[in-house]
XYZ file of C-alpha atoms in Angstrom:
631
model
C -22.266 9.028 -16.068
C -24.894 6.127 -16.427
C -25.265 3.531 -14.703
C -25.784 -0.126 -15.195
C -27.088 -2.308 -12.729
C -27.920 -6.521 -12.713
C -29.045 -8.837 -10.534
C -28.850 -12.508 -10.707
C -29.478 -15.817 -8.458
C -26.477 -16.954 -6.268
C -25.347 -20.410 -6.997
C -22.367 -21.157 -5.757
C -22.029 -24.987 -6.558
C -21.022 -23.087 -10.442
C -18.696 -21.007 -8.856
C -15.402 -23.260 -10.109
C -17.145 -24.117 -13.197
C -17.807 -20.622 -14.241
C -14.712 -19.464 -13.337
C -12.838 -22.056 -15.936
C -15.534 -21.389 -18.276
C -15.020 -17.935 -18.667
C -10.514 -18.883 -18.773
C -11.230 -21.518 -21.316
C -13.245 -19.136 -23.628
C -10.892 -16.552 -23.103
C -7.708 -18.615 -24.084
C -9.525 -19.984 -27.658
C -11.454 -16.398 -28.988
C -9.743 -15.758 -32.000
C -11.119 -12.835 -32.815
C -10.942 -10.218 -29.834
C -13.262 -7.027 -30.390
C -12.176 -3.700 -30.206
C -13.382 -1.212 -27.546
C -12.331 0.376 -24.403
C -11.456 -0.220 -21.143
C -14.168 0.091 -18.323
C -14.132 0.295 -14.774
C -16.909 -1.610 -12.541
C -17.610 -1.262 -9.148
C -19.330 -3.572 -7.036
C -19.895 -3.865 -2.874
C -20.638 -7.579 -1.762
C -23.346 -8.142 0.428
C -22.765 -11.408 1.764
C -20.057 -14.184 2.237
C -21.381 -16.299 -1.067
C -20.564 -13.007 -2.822
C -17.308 -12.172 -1.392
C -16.185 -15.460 -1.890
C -16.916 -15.542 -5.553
C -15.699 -11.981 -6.036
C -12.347 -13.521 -4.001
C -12.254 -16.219 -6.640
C -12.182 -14.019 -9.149
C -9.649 -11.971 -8.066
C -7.259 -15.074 -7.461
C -7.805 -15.306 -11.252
C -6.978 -12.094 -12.397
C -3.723 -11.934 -14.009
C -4.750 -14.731 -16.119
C -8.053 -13.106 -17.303
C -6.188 -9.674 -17.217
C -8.386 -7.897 -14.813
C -6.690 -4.935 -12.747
C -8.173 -4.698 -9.310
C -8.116 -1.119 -8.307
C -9.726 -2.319 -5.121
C -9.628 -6.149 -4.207
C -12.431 -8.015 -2.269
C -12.274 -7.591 1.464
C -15.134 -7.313 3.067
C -18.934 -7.468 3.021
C -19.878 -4.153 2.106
C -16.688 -3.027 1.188
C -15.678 -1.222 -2.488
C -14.806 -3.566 -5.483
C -12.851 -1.802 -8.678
C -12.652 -3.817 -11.637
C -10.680 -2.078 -14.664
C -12.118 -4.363 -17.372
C -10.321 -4.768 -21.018
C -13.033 -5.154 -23.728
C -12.593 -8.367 -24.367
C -13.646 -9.547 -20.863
C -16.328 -7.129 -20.189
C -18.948 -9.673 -21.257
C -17.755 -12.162 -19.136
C -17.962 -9.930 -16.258
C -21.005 -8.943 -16.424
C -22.313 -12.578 -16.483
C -19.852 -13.353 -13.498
C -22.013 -10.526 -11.896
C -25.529 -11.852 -12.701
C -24.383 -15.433 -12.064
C -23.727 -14.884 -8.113
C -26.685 -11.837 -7.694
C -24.077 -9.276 -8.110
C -24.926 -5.216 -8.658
C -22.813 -3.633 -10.192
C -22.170 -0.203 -11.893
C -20.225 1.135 -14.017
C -18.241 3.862 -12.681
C -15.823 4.729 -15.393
C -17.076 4.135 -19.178
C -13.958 4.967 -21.533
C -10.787 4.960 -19.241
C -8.664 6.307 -21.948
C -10.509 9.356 -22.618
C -10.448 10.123 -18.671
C -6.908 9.457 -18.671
C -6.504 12.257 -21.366
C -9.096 14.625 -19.941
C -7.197 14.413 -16.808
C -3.723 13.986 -17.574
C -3.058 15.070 -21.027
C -5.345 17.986 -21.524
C -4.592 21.698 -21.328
C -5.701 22.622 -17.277
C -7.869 25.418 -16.413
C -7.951 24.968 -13.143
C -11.050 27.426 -12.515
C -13.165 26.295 -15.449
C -15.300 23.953 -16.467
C -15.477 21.500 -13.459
C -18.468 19.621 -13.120
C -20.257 22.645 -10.589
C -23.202 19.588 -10.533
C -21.056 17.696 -7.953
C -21.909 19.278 -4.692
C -18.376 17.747 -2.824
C -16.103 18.674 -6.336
C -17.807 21.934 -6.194
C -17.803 22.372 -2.178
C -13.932 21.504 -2.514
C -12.959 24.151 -4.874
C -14.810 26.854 -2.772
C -12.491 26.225 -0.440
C -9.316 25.770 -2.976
C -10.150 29.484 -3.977
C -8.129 31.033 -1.379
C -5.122 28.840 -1.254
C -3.985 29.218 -4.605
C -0.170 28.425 -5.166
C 2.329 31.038 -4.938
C 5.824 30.385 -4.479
C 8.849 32.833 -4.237
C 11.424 29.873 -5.226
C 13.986 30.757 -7.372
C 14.129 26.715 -8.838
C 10.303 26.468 -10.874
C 8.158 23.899 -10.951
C 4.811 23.755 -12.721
C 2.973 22.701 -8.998
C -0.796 21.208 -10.256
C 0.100 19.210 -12.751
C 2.593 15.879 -13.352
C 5.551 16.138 -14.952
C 8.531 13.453 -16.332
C 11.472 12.387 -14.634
C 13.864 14.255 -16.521
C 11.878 17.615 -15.478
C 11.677 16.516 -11.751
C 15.723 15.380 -10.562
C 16.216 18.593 -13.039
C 14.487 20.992 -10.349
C 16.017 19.090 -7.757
C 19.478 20.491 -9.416
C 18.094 23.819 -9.589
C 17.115 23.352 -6.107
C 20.993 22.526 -5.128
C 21.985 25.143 -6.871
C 20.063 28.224 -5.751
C 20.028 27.141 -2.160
C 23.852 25.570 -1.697
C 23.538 25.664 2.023
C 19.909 24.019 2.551
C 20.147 21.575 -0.160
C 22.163 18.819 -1.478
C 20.776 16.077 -4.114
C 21.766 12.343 -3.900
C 21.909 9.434 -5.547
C 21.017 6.263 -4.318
C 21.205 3.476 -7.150
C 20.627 2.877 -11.014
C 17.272 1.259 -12.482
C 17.611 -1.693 -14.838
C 16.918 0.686 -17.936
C 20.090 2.585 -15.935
C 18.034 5.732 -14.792
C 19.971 7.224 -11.570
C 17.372 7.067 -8.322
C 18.212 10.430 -7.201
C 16.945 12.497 -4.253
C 17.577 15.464 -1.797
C 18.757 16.319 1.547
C 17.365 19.329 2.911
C 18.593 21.157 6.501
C 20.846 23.979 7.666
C 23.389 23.375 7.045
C 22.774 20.977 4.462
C 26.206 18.973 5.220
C 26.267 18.772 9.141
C 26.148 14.998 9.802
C 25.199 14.766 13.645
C 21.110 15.554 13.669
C 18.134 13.337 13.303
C 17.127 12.359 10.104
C 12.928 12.721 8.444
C 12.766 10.041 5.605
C 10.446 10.223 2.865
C 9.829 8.154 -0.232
C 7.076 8.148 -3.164
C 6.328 6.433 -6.073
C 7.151 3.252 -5.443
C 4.213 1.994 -7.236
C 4.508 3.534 -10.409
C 1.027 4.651 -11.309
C 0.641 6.199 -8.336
C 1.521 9.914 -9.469
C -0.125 12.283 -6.977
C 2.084 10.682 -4.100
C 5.662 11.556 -6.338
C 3.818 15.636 -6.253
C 3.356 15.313 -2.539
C 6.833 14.490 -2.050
C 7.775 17.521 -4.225
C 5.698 19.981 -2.336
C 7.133 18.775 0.806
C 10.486 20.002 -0.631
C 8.929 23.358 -1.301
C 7.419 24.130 1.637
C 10.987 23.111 3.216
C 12.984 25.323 1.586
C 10.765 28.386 0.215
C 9.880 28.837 4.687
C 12.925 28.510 5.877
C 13.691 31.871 7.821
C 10.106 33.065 7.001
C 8.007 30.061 9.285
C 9.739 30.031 12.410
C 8.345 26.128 12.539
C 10.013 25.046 9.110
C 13.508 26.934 10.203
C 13.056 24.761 13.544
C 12.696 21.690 11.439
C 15.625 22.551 9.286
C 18.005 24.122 11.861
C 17.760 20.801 13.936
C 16.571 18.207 11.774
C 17.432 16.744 8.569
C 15.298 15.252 5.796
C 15.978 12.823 2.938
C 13.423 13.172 0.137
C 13.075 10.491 -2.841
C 10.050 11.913 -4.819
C 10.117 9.092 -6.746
C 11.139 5.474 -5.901
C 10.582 3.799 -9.332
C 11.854 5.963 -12.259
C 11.236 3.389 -14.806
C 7.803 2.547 -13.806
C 6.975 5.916 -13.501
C 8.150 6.803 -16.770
C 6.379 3.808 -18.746
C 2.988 4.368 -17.036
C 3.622 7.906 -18.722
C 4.703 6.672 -22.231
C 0.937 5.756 -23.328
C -2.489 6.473 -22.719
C -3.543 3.524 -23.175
C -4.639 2.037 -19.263
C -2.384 -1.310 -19.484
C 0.268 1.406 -19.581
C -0.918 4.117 -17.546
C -2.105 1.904 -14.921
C 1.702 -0.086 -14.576
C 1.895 -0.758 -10.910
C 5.669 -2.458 -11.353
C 9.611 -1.391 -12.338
C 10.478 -2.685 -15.264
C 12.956 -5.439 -14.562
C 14.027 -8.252 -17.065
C 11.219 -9.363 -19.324
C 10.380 -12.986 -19.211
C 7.999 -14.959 -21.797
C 6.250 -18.241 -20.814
C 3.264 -20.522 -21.847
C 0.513 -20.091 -20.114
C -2.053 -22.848 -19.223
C -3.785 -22.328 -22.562
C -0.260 -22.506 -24.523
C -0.290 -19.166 -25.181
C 3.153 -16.975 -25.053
C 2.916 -14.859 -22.799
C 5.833 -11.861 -21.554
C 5.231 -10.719 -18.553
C 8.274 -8.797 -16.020
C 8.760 -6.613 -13.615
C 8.318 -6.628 -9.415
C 6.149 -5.127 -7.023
C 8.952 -3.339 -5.207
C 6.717 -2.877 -2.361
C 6.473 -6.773 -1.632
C 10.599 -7.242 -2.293
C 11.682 -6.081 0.901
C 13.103 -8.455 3.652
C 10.732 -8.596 5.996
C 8.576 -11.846 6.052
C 8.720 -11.633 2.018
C 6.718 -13.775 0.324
C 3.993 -14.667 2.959
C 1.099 -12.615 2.378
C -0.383 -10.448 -0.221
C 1.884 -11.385 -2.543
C 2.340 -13.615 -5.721
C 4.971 -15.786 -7.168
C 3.779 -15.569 -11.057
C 6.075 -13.228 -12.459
C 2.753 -11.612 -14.601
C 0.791 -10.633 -11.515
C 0.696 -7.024 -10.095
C 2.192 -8.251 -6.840
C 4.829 -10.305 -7.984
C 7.460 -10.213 -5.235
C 10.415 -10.985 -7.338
C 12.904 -14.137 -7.010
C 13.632 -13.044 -3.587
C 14.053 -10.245 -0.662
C 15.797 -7.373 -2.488
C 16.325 -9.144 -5.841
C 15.598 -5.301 -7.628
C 18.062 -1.986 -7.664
C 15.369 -0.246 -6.521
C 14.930 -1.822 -3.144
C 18.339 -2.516 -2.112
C 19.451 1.282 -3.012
C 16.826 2.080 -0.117
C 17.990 -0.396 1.744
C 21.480 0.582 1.631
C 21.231 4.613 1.991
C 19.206 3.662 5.048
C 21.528 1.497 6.381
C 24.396 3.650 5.168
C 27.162 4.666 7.711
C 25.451 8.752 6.947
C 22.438 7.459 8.133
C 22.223 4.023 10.401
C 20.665 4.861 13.280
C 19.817 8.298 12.870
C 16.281 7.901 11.427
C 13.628 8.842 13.323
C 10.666 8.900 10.735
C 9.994 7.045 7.962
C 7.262 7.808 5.504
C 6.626 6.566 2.540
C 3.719 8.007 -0.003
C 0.889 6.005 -2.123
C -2.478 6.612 -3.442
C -5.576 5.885 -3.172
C -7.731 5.212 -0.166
C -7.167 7.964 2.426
C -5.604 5.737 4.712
C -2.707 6.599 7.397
C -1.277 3.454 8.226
C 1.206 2.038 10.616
C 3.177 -1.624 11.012
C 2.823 -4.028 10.772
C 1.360 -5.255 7.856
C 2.051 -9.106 6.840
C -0.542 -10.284 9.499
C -3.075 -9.270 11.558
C -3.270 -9.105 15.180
C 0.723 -7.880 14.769
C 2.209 -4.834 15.841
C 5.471 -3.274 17.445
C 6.537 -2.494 21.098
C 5.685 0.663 21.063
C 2.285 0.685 18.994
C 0.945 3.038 21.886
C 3.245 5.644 20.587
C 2.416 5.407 16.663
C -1.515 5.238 17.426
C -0.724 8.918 19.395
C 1.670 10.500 16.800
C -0.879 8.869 13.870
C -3.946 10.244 14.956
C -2.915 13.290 15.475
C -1.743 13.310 11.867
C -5.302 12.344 10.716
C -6.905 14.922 12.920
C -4.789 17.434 11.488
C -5.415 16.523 7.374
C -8.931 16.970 8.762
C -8.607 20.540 9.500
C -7.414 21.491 6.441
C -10.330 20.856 3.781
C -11.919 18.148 5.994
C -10.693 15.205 4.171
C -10.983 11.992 6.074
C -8.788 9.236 6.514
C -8.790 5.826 8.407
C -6.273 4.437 10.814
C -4.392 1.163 11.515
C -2.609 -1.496 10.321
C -2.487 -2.226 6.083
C -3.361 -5.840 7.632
C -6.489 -4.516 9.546
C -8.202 -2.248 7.756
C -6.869 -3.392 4.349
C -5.543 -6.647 3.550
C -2.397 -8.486 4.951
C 0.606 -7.684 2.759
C 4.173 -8.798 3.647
C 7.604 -7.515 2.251
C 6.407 -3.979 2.464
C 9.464 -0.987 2.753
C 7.779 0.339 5.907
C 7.406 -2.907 7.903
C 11.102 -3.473 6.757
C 12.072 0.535 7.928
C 10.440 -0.270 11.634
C 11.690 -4.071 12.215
C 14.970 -4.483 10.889
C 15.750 -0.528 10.304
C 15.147 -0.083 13.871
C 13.457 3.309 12.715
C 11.225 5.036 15.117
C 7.940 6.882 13.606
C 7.109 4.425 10.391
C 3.933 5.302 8.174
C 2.450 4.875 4.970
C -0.049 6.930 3.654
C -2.659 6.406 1.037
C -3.229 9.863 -0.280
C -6.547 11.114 -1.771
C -8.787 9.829 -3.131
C -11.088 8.205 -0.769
C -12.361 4.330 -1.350
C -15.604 5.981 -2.188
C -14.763 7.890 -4.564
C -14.858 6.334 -8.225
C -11.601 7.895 -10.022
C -9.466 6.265 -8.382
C -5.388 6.599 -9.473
C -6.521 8.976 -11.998
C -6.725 12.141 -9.550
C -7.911 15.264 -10.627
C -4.860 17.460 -11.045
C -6.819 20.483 -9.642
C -6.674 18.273 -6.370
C -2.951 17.590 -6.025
C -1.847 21.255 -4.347
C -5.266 20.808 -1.891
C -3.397 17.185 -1.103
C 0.134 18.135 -1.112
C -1.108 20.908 1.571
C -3.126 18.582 3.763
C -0.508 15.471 3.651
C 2.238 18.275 5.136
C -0.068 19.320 7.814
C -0.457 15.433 8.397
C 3.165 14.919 8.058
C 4.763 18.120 10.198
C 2.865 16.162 13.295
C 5.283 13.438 12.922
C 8.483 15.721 12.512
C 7.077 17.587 15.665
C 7.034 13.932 17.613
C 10.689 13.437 16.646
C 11.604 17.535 17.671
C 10.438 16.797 20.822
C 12.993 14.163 21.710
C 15.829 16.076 19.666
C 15.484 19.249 21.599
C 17.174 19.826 24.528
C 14.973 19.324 27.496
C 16.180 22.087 29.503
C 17.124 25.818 28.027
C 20.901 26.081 28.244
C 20.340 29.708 29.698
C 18.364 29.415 32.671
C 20.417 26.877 34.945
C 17.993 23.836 36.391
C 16.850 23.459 39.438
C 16.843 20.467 41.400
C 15.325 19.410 44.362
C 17.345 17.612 47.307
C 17.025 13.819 47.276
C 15.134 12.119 50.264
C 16.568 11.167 53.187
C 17.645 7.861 52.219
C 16.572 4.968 55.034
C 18.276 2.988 57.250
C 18.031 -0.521 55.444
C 16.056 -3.066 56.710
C 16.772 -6.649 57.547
C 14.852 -9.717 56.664
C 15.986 -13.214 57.443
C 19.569 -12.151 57.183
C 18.911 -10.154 53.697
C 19.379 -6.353 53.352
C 16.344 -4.861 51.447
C 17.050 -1.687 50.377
C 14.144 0.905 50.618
C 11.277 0.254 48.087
C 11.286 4.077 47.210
C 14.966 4.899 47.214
C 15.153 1.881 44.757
C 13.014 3.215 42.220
C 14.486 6.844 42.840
C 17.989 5.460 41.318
C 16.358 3.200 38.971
C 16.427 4.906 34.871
C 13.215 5.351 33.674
C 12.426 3.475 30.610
C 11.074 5.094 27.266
C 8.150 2.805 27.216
C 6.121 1.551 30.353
C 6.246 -2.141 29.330
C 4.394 -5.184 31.418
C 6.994 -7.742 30.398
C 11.079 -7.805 30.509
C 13.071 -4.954 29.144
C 16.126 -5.569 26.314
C 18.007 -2.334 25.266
C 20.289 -2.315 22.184
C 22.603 0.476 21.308
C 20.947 3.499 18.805
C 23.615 6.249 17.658
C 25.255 5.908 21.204
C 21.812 5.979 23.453
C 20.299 2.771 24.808
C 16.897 2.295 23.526
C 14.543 -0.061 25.484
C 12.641 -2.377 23.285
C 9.592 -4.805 24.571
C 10.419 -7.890 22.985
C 7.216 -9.864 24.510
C 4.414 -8.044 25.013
C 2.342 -5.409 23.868
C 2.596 -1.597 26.303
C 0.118 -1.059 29.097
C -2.800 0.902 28.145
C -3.265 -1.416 24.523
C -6.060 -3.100 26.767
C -8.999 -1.820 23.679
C -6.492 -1.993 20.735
C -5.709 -5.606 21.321
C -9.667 -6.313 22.272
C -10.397 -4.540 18.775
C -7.572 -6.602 16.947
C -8.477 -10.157 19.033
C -12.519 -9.038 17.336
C -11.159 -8.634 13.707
C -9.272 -12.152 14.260
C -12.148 -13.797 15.492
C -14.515 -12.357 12.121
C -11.756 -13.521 9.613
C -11.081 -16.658 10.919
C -15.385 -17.051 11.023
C -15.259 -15.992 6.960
C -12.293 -18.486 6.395
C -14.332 -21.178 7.998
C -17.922 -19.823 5.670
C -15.204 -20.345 2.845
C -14.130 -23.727 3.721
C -17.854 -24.719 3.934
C -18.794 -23.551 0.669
C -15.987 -25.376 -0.837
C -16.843 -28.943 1.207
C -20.553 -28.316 -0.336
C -18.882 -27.739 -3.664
C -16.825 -31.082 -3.616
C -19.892 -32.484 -2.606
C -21.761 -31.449 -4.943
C -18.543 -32.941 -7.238
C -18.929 -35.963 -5.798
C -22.977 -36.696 -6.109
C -22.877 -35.682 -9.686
C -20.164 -38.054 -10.529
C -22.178 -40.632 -8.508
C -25.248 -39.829 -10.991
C -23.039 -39.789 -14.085
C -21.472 -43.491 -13.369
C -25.174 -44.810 -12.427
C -26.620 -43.305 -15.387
C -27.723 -45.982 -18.176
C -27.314 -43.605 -20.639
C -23.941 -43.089 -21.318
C -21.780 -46.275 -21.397
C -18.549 -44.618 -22.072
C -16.347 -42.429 -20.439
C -15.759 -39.601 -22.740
C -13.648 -36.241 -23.109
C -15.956 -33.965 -24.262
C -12.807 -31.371 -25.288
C -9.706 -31.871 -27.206
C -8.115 -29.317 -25.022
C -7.995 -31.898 -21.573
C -4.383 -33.496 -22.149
C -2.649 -29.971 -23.188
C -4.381 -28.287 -19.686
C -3.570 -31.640 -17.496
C -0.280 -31.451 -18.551
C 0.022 -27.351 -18.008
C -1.607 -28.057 -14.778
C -1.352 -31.265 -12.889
C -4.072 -29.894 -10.119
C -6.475 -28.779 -12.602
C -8.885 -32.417 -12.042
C -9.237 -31.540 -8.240
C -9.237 -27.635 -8.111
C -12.128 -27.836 -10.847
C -13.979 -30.860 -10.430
C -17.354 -29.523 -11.590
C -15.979 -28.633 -14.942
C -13.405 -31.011 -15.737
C -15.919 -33.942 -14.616
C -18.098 -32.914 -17.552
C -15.483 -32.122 -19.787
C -13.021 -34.091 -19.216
C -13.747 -37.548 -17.151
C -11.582 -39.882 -19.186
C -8.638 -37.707 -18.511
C -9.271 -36.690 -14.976
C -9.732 -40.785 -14.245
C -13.411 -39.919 -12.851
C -15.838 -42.484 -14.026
C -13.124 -46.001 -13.762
């Protein structure tokens, strides 16, 4: 695929200017060319550029650009699925601030049908010029899919709705005593949310409980197949992998393959990438005027920013049309509170050991919390151990790499998340989320290769069976019922000894009768009750041994809050700038009047109160009489 590439000269004193330049000749075309939708990639290589990159991003759902990958860091990936109407416009944003730029994907459409739509030949005409495509399949030669379950599924490629919850009935019904589907909730179009409980046997009610959820975002397809493998590997080893029957004989696991059913199904219903690429449900349409008096309909909610747990904060939006809309408030859609009340459901409060919950893309394993930096749980020493190992072991498998740590460290902050909600108000042990394949680097994106999604499901389980192995080893018994256990004799206990008329009891005897904790904490201890076993929880402080975590957290702190003060000086220098070329425009002999230069400045004042101060460059030239700048 070519590539185009442009350099420019920062400027960042136009940075406001350009930005309302580019919305104001967006709202008035009249005549919008055909073409197709592209992506562009970018990396920032300094502040001025990630700041104007940031700015543009903030302005996204009005100049409908999807950002794959947002600005985050210097150096860091950029995606930018462009419509053609704002492709020019980009591409002068980009020589403007000094940008390069490439473009990775040329006609998203025709990838979208080449990948999705097309007939698959998995073997056949893959580009053999890519040494890591080519290197990959190599190794996918001898792991080719072979199942002996009686329920089919077409594994390697993506399928509806109707054709997935319809092998989870065949599933059901084949295997009576492993597996039993549920439903959770209805969608607003009044699809069922349905899912399946796998163990032996199915319907015993007193074991631990694996939870696992995908699709929540609804383009993100490859993480609703993961889910679905994980169901075969469950039930087509049982009594064959003496692991798998462990899992199943003392565990059970709740599967939702797919957390948005209407979502889903619409990103399906056209190739067209506004479609395809839906990230939302599809709640209650809702039209508006925008600031250029346009009608605009716009609905739907990020469900993954509607869940109670500092909603609304961070990484989120309150304009109904953006991609991260969080909704009216905490659980306002079907889709969140049926998780949120199956979880908290009398079958399965307190029971949950693990919850996981599936996305693409970035090869990320991730772990709360998420709404802030610097922020984690009690026992953060215990997810970091039961994490890594995960990582480590989707490494063995094909060598795929992923990166660890909080969303809010080595992504973005991002609050009202279902796995922040699962570990603080759930009370649920092992909570992760997992970006599946592909990597940040790579330039596909959502639109996985479908000759790639058995090679993931395969790697994710590896990934995943570490974290049902963590929660075997506290289910298990700790001592073998057969062989009776040994104990030593106590030690002599000591006479006590007194002190200023006060009986000290023996320092070691003390500790002897003392219950040891589940985690070594350096602060006070609070226990609350968890399916009848007292749990001790660090409500203060972080567990001993987070000495380097908390260094490596206090480091990231100290570089954003240095980028947030860059920012805040290139926005005093732009207001300056403001300032001294209002100064020149009053002192100027040459114009006696102050002017509007637009017709437009009354209808955007009045859509926009703020607009005068939060573009003073522009509206100072266009529209000074308005904006009260030269009295």
């Amino acid at each position: 695929m070519g590539r185009l590439w442009t350099k420019g000269t920062i400027n960042r004193a136009m940075l406001p200017r350009l930005v309302t330049f580019f919305l104001v000749i967006w709202g008035t075309q009249a005549d919008v060319k055909q073409g197709v939708y592209k992506v562009y990639r970018c990396v920032p290589q300094d502040k001025d550029q990630l700041i104007a990159l940031t700015e543009l991003y903030r302005k996204s759902t009005e100049l409908e650009l999807d950002f794959w990958k947002e600005p985050r860091d210097v150096d860091g990936y950029v995606d930018i699925m462009t419509p053609p109407a704002e492709q020019e416009m980009l591409t002068e944003f980009f020589r403007e601030h000094g940008i390069d730029y490439k473009i990775t994907i040329g006609d998203v459409e025709k990838l979208i049908i080449q990948r999705e739509k097309s007939e698959l030949n998995p073997w056949s005409k893959f580009n053999s010029s890519d040494p890591v495509l080519a290197s990959f399949f190599r190794k996918r030669m001898s792991d080719d899919f072979v199942t002996s379950n009686k329920a089919k599924y077409g594994f390697g490629d993506y399928h509806s709705y109707d054709t997935i919850t319809a092998w989870l009935d065949d599933i059901q019904r084949f295997y009576p005593s492993l597996a039993q589907t549920f439903i959770i909730g209805t969608t607003f179009e009044g699809r069922q949310i349905k899912g399946i409980k796998i163990g032996s046997p199915v319907h015993a009610t007193n074991k631990r409980i694996i939870w696992v959820d995908a699709g929540i975002h609804a383009r993100e397809w490859a993480s609703t197949h993961t889910a679905l493998y994980f169901i075969e590997q469950l039930i087509t080893k049982y009594g064959i992998d003496p692991q798998i029957t462990a899992y199943m004989d003392t565990l059970n696991f709740y599967i939702l393959p797919q957390a948005n059913p209407d979502g889903y199904e619409y990103s399906r219903s056209d190739v067209g990438p506004q479609t395809r690429f839906w990230r939302k449900n599809r709640g209650k349409q809702v039209c508006k005027k925008d600031h250029w008096r346009r009608e605009r309909c716009c609905g739907g909610v990020d469900l993954n920013r509607n869940f109670d747990f500092h909603w609304g904060e961070s990484g989120s939006s309150d304009d109904l049309c953006s991609d991260i809309y969080q909704g009216s408030s905490a659980f306002s859609e079907p889709e969140t509170r049926a998780i949120r009340d199956k979880i908290m459901s009398q079958e399965m409060w307190g029971k949950v050991d693990a919850f996981i919950t599936l996305h693409t893309y970035s090869q990320m394993w991730i772990h709360p919390f998420n709404h802030e930096r610097k922020s984690f749980p009690n026992d953060v020493q215990d997810l970091i151990n039961v994490g890594q190992k995960g990582v480590d072991a989707i490494e063995k498998v094909y060598g795929t790499k992923y990166r660890f740590g909080t969303g809010a460290d080595i992504l973005y902050p991002s609050a009202g998340g279902s796995d922040d909600w699962a570990k603080a108000k759930a009370n649920v042990k092992y909570v992760f989320l997992l970006e599946l394949r592909p990597g940040e680097e790579e330039w596909d994106g959502f639109l996985l290769d479908r000759r790639q999604l058995i090679p993931t499901g395969r790697e994710t389980w590896e990934g995943v069976k570490t974290v049902v192995d963590a929660v075997m080893a506290k289910a298990r018994p700790k001592f073998s019922p057969q062989i009776p256990e040994i104990r030593r004799p106590p030690p002599p206990v000591e006479p006590p000894r007194f002190l200023t008329g006060r009986i000290v009891e023996n320092p070691t005897t003390a500790m002897a009768t003392t219950p040891t904790p589940f985690a070594t904490t350096i602060s006070q201890l609070v226990t609350f009750p968890r399916n009848g076993d007292s749990m001790p929880i660090n409500r203060n402080t972080a567990p001993v041994g987070l000495n380097q975590v908390v260094l490596n957290q206090e480091e990231a702190r100290r570089r954003f809050e240095e980028r947030l003060r860059q920012q805040q000086q290139v926005r005093q220098q732009i207001i300056q700038n403001a300032q001294q070329s209002r100064r020149v425009s009053q002192s100027s002999g040459t114009t006696g009047q102050c002017l509007d230069r637009s017709r437009w400045c009354g209808v955007w004042l009045q859509q926009n109160p703020a607009l005068c101060e939060q573009s003073t460059i522009y509206m100072s030239h266009d529209c000074a009489r308005t904006c009260r700048f030269c009295r």
